[in-house]
One Martini backbone bead per residue (centre of mass of N, CA, C, O) as a GRO file, in nm:
protein
  336
    1MET     BB    1   0.093   0.038   0.026
    2THR     BB    2   0.040   0.367  -0.114
    3ILE     BB    3   0.084   0.697   0.035
    4ILE     BB    4  -0.012   1.023  -0.027
    5VAL     BB    5   0.109   1.309   0.160
    6THR     BB    6  -0.002   1.618   0.190
    7GLY     BB    7   0.151   1.826   0.408
    8GLY     BB    8   0.372   1.645   0.590
    9ALA     BB    9   0.536   1.913   0.723
   10GLY     BB   10   0.314   1.966   0.900
   11PHE     BB   11   0.122   1.923   1.161
   12ILE     BB   12  -0.093   1.700   1.087
   13GLY     BB   13   0.065   1.557   0.862
   14GLY     BB   14   0.310   1.477   1.039
   15ASN     BB   15   0.152   1.307   1.242
   16PHE     BB   16   0.043   1.108   1.027
   17VAL     BB   17   0.308   0.992   0.934
   18HIS     BB   18   0.393   0.875   1.206
   19TYR     BB   19   0.142   0.701   1.253
   20MET     BB   20   0.153   0.519   0.993
   21LEU     BB   21   0.443   0.402   1.023
   22LYS     BB   22   0.380   0.267   1.298
   23LYS     BB   23   0.115   0.097   1.223
   24TYR     BB   24   0.234   0.052   0.902
   25PRO     BB   25   0.518  -0.116   0.811
   26ASP     BB   26   0.402  -0.195   0.499
   27TYR     BB   27   0.396   0.097   0.426
   28ARG     BB   28   0.402   0.365   0.193
   29ILE     BB   29   0.528   0.700   0.246
   30VAL     BB   30   0.445   1.004   0.070
   31CYS     BB   31   0.578   1.331   0.082
   32LEU     BB   32   0.413   1.636  -0.011
   33ASP     BB   33   0.597   1.954  -0.001
   34ALA     BB   34   0.649   2.311  -0.025
   35LEU     BB   35   0.773   2.465   0.214
   36THR     BB   36   0.650   2.669   0.358
   37TYR     BB   37   0.655   2.836   0.646
   38ALA     BB   38   0.487   2.575   0.786
   39GLY     BB   39   0.713   2.401   0.682
   40ASN     BB   40   0.906   2.119   0.837
   41ARG     BB   41   1.156   1.899   0.817
   42GLU     BB   42   1.201   1.837   1.130
   43THR     BB   43   0.930   1.681   1.172
   44LEU     BB   44   1.077   1.422   0.992
   45ARG     BB   45   1.343   1.312   1.119
   46ASP     BB   46   1.250   1.027   1.250
   47VAL     BB   47   1.178   0.922   0.926
   48ALA     BB   48   1.409   0.970   0.713
   49GLU     BB   49   1.536   0.654   0.726
   50ASN     BB   50   1.291   0.530   0.623
   51PRO     BB   51   1.231   0.307   0.360
   52ASP     BB   52   0.900   0.386   0.363
   53PHE     BB   53   1.011   0.685   0.304
   54ARG     BB   54   0.917   0.991   0.119
   55PHE     BB   55   1.048   1.302   0.007
   56VAL     BB   56   0.874   1.581  -0.160
   57HIS     BB   57   0.945   1.877  -0.325
   58GLY     BB   58   0.620   2.026  -0.363
   59ASP     BB   59   0.336   2.143  -0.551
   60ILE     BB   60  -0.010   2.103  -0.592
   61THR     BB   61  -0.016   2.322  -0.841
   62ASP     BB   62   0.188   2.131  -0.994
   63ARG     BB   63   0.097   1.938  -1.240
   64GLU     BB   64   0.356   1.809  -1.350
   65GLY     BB   65   0.472   1.716  -1.075
   66VAL     BB   66   0.231   1.545  -0.982
   67TYR     BB   67   0.219   1.351  -1.220
   68ARG     BB   68   0.503   1.239  -1.188
   69LEU     BB   69   0.460   1.119  -0.905
   70PHE     BB   70   0.224   0.929  -0.978
   71ALA     BB   71   0.383   0.765  -1.188
   72GLU     BB   72   0.598   0.660  -0.985
   73GLU     BB   73   0.402   0.556  -0.730
   74LYS     BB   74   0.118   0.454  -0.754
   75PRO     BB   75  -0.121   0.520  -0.569
   76ASP     BB   76  -0.384   0.419  -0.343
   77ILE     BB   77  -0.358   0.690  -0.167
   78VAL     BB   78  -0.490   1.024  -0.097
   79VAL     BB   79  -0.387   1.281   0.140
   80ASN     BB   80  -0.514   1.617   0.199
   81PHE     BB   81  -0.338   1.874   0.387
   82ALA     BB   82  -0.279   2.088   0.194
   83ALA     BB   83  -0.263   2.427   0.334
   84GLU     BB   84  -0.388   2.724   0.393
   85SER     BB   85  -0.471   2.817   0.759
   86HIS     BB   86  -0.450   3.127   0.832
   87VAL     BB   87  -0.672   3.365   0.890
   88ASP     BB   88  -0.507   3.627   0.898
   89ARG     BB   89  -0.364   3.575   0.623
   90SER     BB   90  -0.630   3.567   0.453
   91ILE     BB   91  -0.698   3.867   0.500
   92GLU     BB   92  -0.432   3.981   0.370
   93ASN     BB   93  -0.415   3.710   0.146
   94PRO     BB   94  -0.638   3.536  -0.041
   95SER     BB   95  -0.508   3.417  -0.308
   96VAL     BB   96  -0.328   3.185  -0.190
   97PHE     BB   97  -0.571   3.021  -0.082
   98LEU     BB   98  -0.711   2.966  -0.351
   99THR     BB   99  -0.481   2.827  -0.496
  100THR     BB  100  -0.416   2.595  -0.297
  101ASN     BB  101  -0.711   2.495  -0.192
  102VAL     BB  102  -0.838   2.467  -0.488
  103ILE     BB  103  -0.640   2.410  -0.723
  104GLY     BB  104  -0.483   2.188  -0.577
  105THR     BB  105  -0.722   1.994  -0.552
  106GLN     BB  106  -0.773   1.961  -0.854
  107VAL     BB  107  -0.501   1.844  -0.933
  108LEU     BB  108  -0.518   1.589  -0.757
  109MET     BB  109  -0.779   1.474  -0.883
  110ASP     BB  110  -0.676   1.459  -1.172
  111ALA     BB  111  -0.447   1.263  -1.106
  112CYS     BB  112  -0.622   1.036  -1.001
  113ARG     BB  113  -0.772   0.994  -1.271
  114GLU     BB  114  -0.524   0.947  -1.456
  115TYR     BB  115  -0.404   0.706  -1.233
  116ASN     BB  116  -0.621   0.537  -1.083
  117VAL     BB  117  -0.699   0.617  -0.796
  118PRO     BB  118  -0.891   0.465  -0.546
  119ARG     BB  119  -0.817   0.706  -0.319
  120TYR     BB  120  -0.960   1.005  -0.164
  121HIS     BB  121  -0.866   1.264   0.083
  122GLN     BB  122  -1.023   1.540   0.252
  123VAL     BB  123  -0.899   1.794   0.457
  124SER     BB  124  -1.086   1.981   0.674
  125THR     BB  125  -1.325   2.214   0.832
  126ASP     BB  126  -1.547   2.366   1.062
  127GLU     BB  127  -1.536   2.661   0.930
  128VAL     BB  128  -1.752   2.615   0.699
  129TYR     BB  129  -2.004   2.668   0.914
  130GLY     BB  130  -1.895   2.882   1.093
  131ASP     BB  131  -2.105   2.973   1.365
  132LEU     BB  132  -2.198   2.986   1.710
  133PRO     BB  133  -2.373   3.064   1.971
  134LEU     BB  134  -2.302   3.119   2.308
  135ASP     BB  135  -2.627   3.074   2.407
  136ARG     BB  136  -2.609   2.764   2.245
  137PRO     BB  137  -2.497   2.466   2.371
  138ASP     BB  138  -2.700   2.272   2.194
  139LEU     BB  139  -2.532   2.341   1.948
  140PHE     BB  140  -2.423   2.170   1.640
  141PHE     BB  141  -2.222   2.037   1.409
  142THR     BB  142  -2.319   1.890   1.115
  143GLU     BB  143  -2.320   1.751   0.799
  144ASP     BB  144  -2.601   1.939   0.749
  145THR     BB  145  -2.476   2.196   0.783
  146PRO     BB  146  -2.456   2.485   0.655
  147ILE     BB  147  -2.269   2.677   0.467
  148HIS     BB  148  -2.085   2.959   0.655
  149THR     BB  149  -1.861   3.174   0.592
  150SER     BB  150  -1.598   3.417   0.735
  151SER     BB  151  -1.339   3.355   0.554
  152PRO     BB  152  -1.112   3.301   0.314
  153TYR     BB  153  -1.030   3.033   0.426
  154SER     BB  154  -1.311   2.891   0.460
  155ALA     BB  155  -1.395   2.942   0.164
  156SER     BB  156  -1.170   2.767   0.035
  157LYS     BB  157  -1.250   2.499   0.177
  158ALA     BB  158  -1.542   2.489   0.077
  159SER     BB  159  -1.474   2.487  -0.223
  160ALA     BB  160  -1.319   2.220  -0.217
  161ASP     BB  161  -1.546   2.044  -0.113
  162LEU     BB  162  -1.742   2.095  -0.351
  163LEU     BB  163  -1.550   1.983  -0.564
  164VAL     BB  164  -1.534   1.697  -0.457
  165LEU     BB  165  -1.842   1.637  -0.475
  166ALA     BB  166  -1.860   1.691  -0.779
  167TYR     BB  167  -1.668   1.461  -0.863
  168CYS     BB  168  -1.836   1.237  -0.746
  169ARG     BB  169  -2.092   1.289  -0.925
  170THR     BB  170  -1.968   1.322  -1.215
  171PHE     BB  171  -1.713   1.082  -1.194
  172GLY     BB  172  -1.703   0.885  -0.949
  173PHE     BB  173  -1.529   0.984  -0.722
  174PRO     BB  174  -1.312   0.838  -0.460
  175ALA     BB  175  -1.433   1.023  -0.196
  176THR     BB  176  -1.351   1.201   0.109
  177ILE     BB  177  -1.453   1.391   0.408
  178SER     BB  178  -1.306   1.597   0.667
  179ARG     BB  179  -1.423   1.774   0.970
  180CYS     BB  180  -1.245   1.962   1.196
  181SER     BB  181  -1.135   2.062   1.477
  182ASN     BB  182  -0.926   2.194   1.681
  183ASN     BB  183  -0.592   2.140   1.695
  184TYR     BB  184  -0.351   1.963   1.910
  185GLY     BB  185   0.011   1.944   1.963
  186PRO     BB  186   0.263   1.834   1.816
  187TYR     BB  187   0.412   2.046   1.575
  188HIS     BB  188   0.295   2.327   1.629
  189PHE     BB  189   0.276   2.618   1.502
  190PRO     BB  190   0.355   2.925   1.677
  191GLU     BB  191   0.093   3.099   1.565
  192LYS     BB  192  -0.086   2.943   1.730
  193LEU     BB  193  -0.239   2.955   2.020
  194ILE     BB  194  -0.104   2.736   2.201
  195PRO     BB  195   0.200   2.764   2.111
  196LEU     BB  196   0.216   3.068   2.157
  197MET     BB  197   0.161   3.065   2.463
  198ILE     BB  198   0.391   2.879   2.543
  199THR     BB  199   0.637   3.033   2.417
  200ASN     BB  200   0.580   3.307   2.549
  201ALA     BB  201   0.577   3.219   2.844
  202LEU     BB  202   0.871   3.106   2.849
  203ALA     BB  203   0.964   3.422   2.764
  204ASP     BB  204   0.785   3.641   2.906
  205LYS     BB  205   0.562   3.717   2.712
  206PRO     BB  206   0.306   3.829   2.573
  207LEU     BB  207  -0.054   3.731   2.574
  208PRO     BB  208  -0.248   3.740   2.301
  209VAL     BB  209  -0.597   3.840   2.312
  210TYR     BB  210  -0.886   3.834   2.167
  211GLY     BB  211  -1.061   4.058   2.295
  212ASN     BB  212  -1.216   3.872   2.569
  213GLY     BB  213  -1.183   3.544   2.522
  214GLU     BB  214  -1.485   3.400   2.467
  215ASN     BB  215  -1.414   3.221   2.260
  216ILE     BB  216  -1.510   2.901   2.120
  217ARG     BB  217  -1.352   2.575   2.122
  218ASP     BB  218  -1.297   2.255   1.971
  219TRP     BB  219  -1.075   2.018   2.099
  220LEU     BB  220  -0.824   1.818   1.917
  221TYR     BB  221  -0.627   1.565   1.927
  222VAL     BB  222  -0.411   1.472   1.682
  223GLY     BB  223  -0.420   1.162   1.730
  224ASP     BB  224  -0.728   1.135   1.695
  225HIS     BB  225  -0.735   1.239   1.406
  226CYS     BB  226  -0.556   1.025   1.274
  227ARG     BB  227  -0.743   0.788   1.345
  228ALA     BB  228  -0.986   0.887   1.181
  229ILE     BB  229  -0.853   0.887   0.900
  230ASP     BB  230  -0.779   0.595   0.897
  231MET     BB  231  -1.074   0.495   0.901
  232ILE     BB  232  -1.176   0.641   0.645
  233ILE     BB  233  -0.972   0.527   0.425
  234HIS     BB  234  -1.064   0.218   0.493
  235ASN     BB  235  -1.411   0.258   0.574
  236GLY     BB  236  -1.529   0.472   0.422
  237LYS     BB  237  -1.774   0.639   0.244
  238ILE     BB  238  -1.830   0.728  -0.054
  239GLY     BB  239  -1.918   1.077  -0.056
  240GLU     BB  240  -1.851   1.145   0.241
  241VAL     BB  241  -1.900   1.320   0.547
  242TYR     BB  242  -1.680   1.380   0.840
  243ASN     BB  243  -1.701   1.455   1.168
  244VAL     BB  244  -1.427   1.583   1.390
  245GLY     BB  245  -1.447   1.573   1.745
  246GLY     BB  246  -1.357   1.636   2.104
  247HIS     BB  247  -1.540   1.738   2.339
  248ASN     BB  248  -1.358   2.033   2.392
  249GLU     BB  249  -1.475   2.299   2.528
  250MET     BB  250  -1.316   2.632   2.505
  251LYS     BB  251  -1.201   2.912   2.618
  252ASN     BB  252  -0.943   3.101   2.537
  253ILE     BB  253  -0.882   3.223   2.820
  254ASP     BB  254  -0.871   2.947   2.970
  255ILE     BB  255  -0.626   2.836   2.821
  256VAL     BB  256  -0.424   3.055   2.898
  257LYS     BB  257  -0.450   3.014   3.206
  258LEU     BB  258  -0.367   2.717   3.209
  259ILE     BB  259  -0.081   2.760   3.096
  260CYS     BB  260   0.015   2.938   3.325
  261ARG     BB  261  -0.015   2.728   3.546
  262GLU     BB  262   0.165   2.498   3.427
  263LEU     BB  263   0.422   2.721   3.407
  264GLY     BB  264   0.421   2.941   3.635
  265LYS     BB  265   0.261   3.194   3.523
  266PRO     BB  266   0.145   3.505   3.499
  267GLU     BB  267  -0.156   3.670   3.408
  268THR     BB  268  -0.013   3.946   3.337
  269LEU     BB  269   0.067   3.854   3.038
  270ILE     BB  270  -0.205   3.923   2.955
  271THR     BB  271  -0.324   4.055   2.633
  272TYR     BB  272  -0.555   4.265   2.495
  273VAL     BB  273  -0.678   4.263   2.163
  274GLU     BB  274  -0.785   4.326   1.875
  275ASP     BB  275  -1.015   4.196   1.701
  276ARG     BB  276  -1.098   3.991   1.467
  277LYS     BB  277  -1.216   3.970   1.166
  278GLY     BB  278  -1.486   3.771   1.176
  279HIS     BB  279  -1.504   3.636   1.452
  280ASP     BB  280  -1.571   3.346   1.570
  281LEU     BB  281  -1.742   3.228   1.846
  282ARG     BB  282  -1.835   2.910   1.784
  283TYR     BB  283  -1.726   2.570   1.812
  284ALA     BB  284  -1.917   2.255   1.740
  285ILE     BB  285  -1.902   1.905   1.723
  286ASP     BB  286  -2.079   1.629   1.574
  287PRO     BB  287  -1.955   1.277   1.585
  288THR     BB  288  -2.175   1.054   1.539
  289LYS     BB  289  -2.127   0.930   1.259
  290ILE     BB  290  -1.833   0.815   1.303
  291GLY     BB  291  -1.919   0.643   1.541
  292LYS     BB  292  -2.136   0.461   1.404
  293GLU     BB  293  -1.975   0.375   1.133
  294LEU     BB  294  -1.649   0.347   1.267
  295GLY     BB  295  -1.593   0.376   1.593
  296TRP     BB  296  -1.531   0.669   1.668
  297SER     BB  297  -1.347   0.836   1.939
  298PRO     BB  298  -1.237   1.036   2.167
  299GLU     BB  299  -0.953   0.981   2.403
  300THR     BB  300  -0.863   1.285   2.469
  301LYS     BB  301  -0.836   1.483   2.716
  302PHE     BB  302  -0.761   1.804   2.763
  303SER     BB  303  -0.613   1.779   3.039
  304ASP     BB  304  -0.405   1.578   2.908
  305GLY     BB  305  -0.320   1.699   2.629
  306ILE     BB  306  -0.197   1.969   2.734
  307LYS     BB  307   0.029   1.840   2.901
  308THR     BB  308   0.164   1.690   2.669
  309THR     BB  309   0.218   1.941   2.497
  310ILE     BB  310   0.387   2.105   2.693
  311GLN     BB  311   0.606   1.890   2.730
  312TRP     BB  312   0.699   1.887   2.436
  313TYR     BB  313   0.799   2.187   2.433
  314LEU     BB  314   1.008   2.143   2.660
  315GLU     BB  315   1.165   1.895   2.497
  316ASN     BB  316   1.150   2.086   2.202
  317ARG     BB  317   1.296   2.368   2.170
  318LYS     BB  318   1.453   2.365   1.900
  319TRP     BB  319   1.218   2.341   1.708
  320TRP     BB  320   1.082   2.629   1.789
  321GLU     BB  321   1.331   2.815   1.796
  322ASP     BB  322   1.400   2.783   1.492
  323ILE     BB  323   1.143   2.916   1.397
  324LEU     BB  324   1.170   3.195   1.540
  325SER     BB  325   1.464   3.243   1.396
  326GLY     BB  326   1.466   3.076   1.097
  327GLU     BB  327   1.651   2.810   1.088
  328TYR     BB  328   1.456   2.595   0.958
  329LYS     BB  329   1.510   2.691   0.656
  330LYS     BB  330   1.819   2.553   0.669
  331SER     BB  331   1.756   2.276   0.638
  332SER     BB  332   1.909   1.960   0.507
  333LEU     BB  333   1.676   1.792   0.500
  334PHE     BB  334   1.621   1.633   0.194
  335THR     BB  335   1.899   1.723   0.080
  336LYS     BB  336   2.175   1.724  -0.179
   0.00000   0.00000   0.00000
């Protein structure tokens, strides 16, 4: 079994590469990554010498390069993690998000059709549903919730999802989609909330919190997410969307205070900043479908997962310090 994992040098994709190589020692995993600012070769250092792993530096929007890779590897499954994913950056420059997230998805699906790839999986986000009111804790996103995007990022991911479903209907394309809640865990790029707060707190720097910090997110430990995708690509029903959520709703401000407590840092480091444009209030996923159909459920409680995550950042300072200094861009791993 050969699986092409796009965006495998990123946060969730990198964790998925580690997970799959450990669980399936007879599988071949090929990572295709453009190594944009959020891609880090060092995330894959522990698997670099694995004979069943190959790293390819390339862009999913490069049709010629993608087709060449598919011709060489003849993959059985393609899992697409590759995406521009930072909401603030999408507000500043929407065009790169549309190019990577929509056109890149089309190129991958066209390559799958050209080379008769049996399975394609699109990794999406709960942000395509928009947000939920803070005063209705009984409401959750289901797979039937209408798409209602709030940012150029979520709009680009929703566009890609619709394109995947259109390919399923028009061409009988063998695809599935998963929409996950906010992930956290090892190898998370330091611009995102949890790793930013950890790394800033360790350096006694201000901890910037948007607005009043009351926005709520449903947090999913990245290992649980990898397990869900594993189940979907092996047993999921073609043409279906699966919501993957952690049942771990937390206010942003409560997460920041928790991190301060765990690291023994004062809450006086917290600094409230101007709120993000179009900032979604609350995300909450109902994962009933994937539970009933595939037997998946989140195993990691947030109280445990956040401690594991903080400990990982304490034990892997060089990984994130090199990112903050820019040294990670000079990594010679996978270069000749």
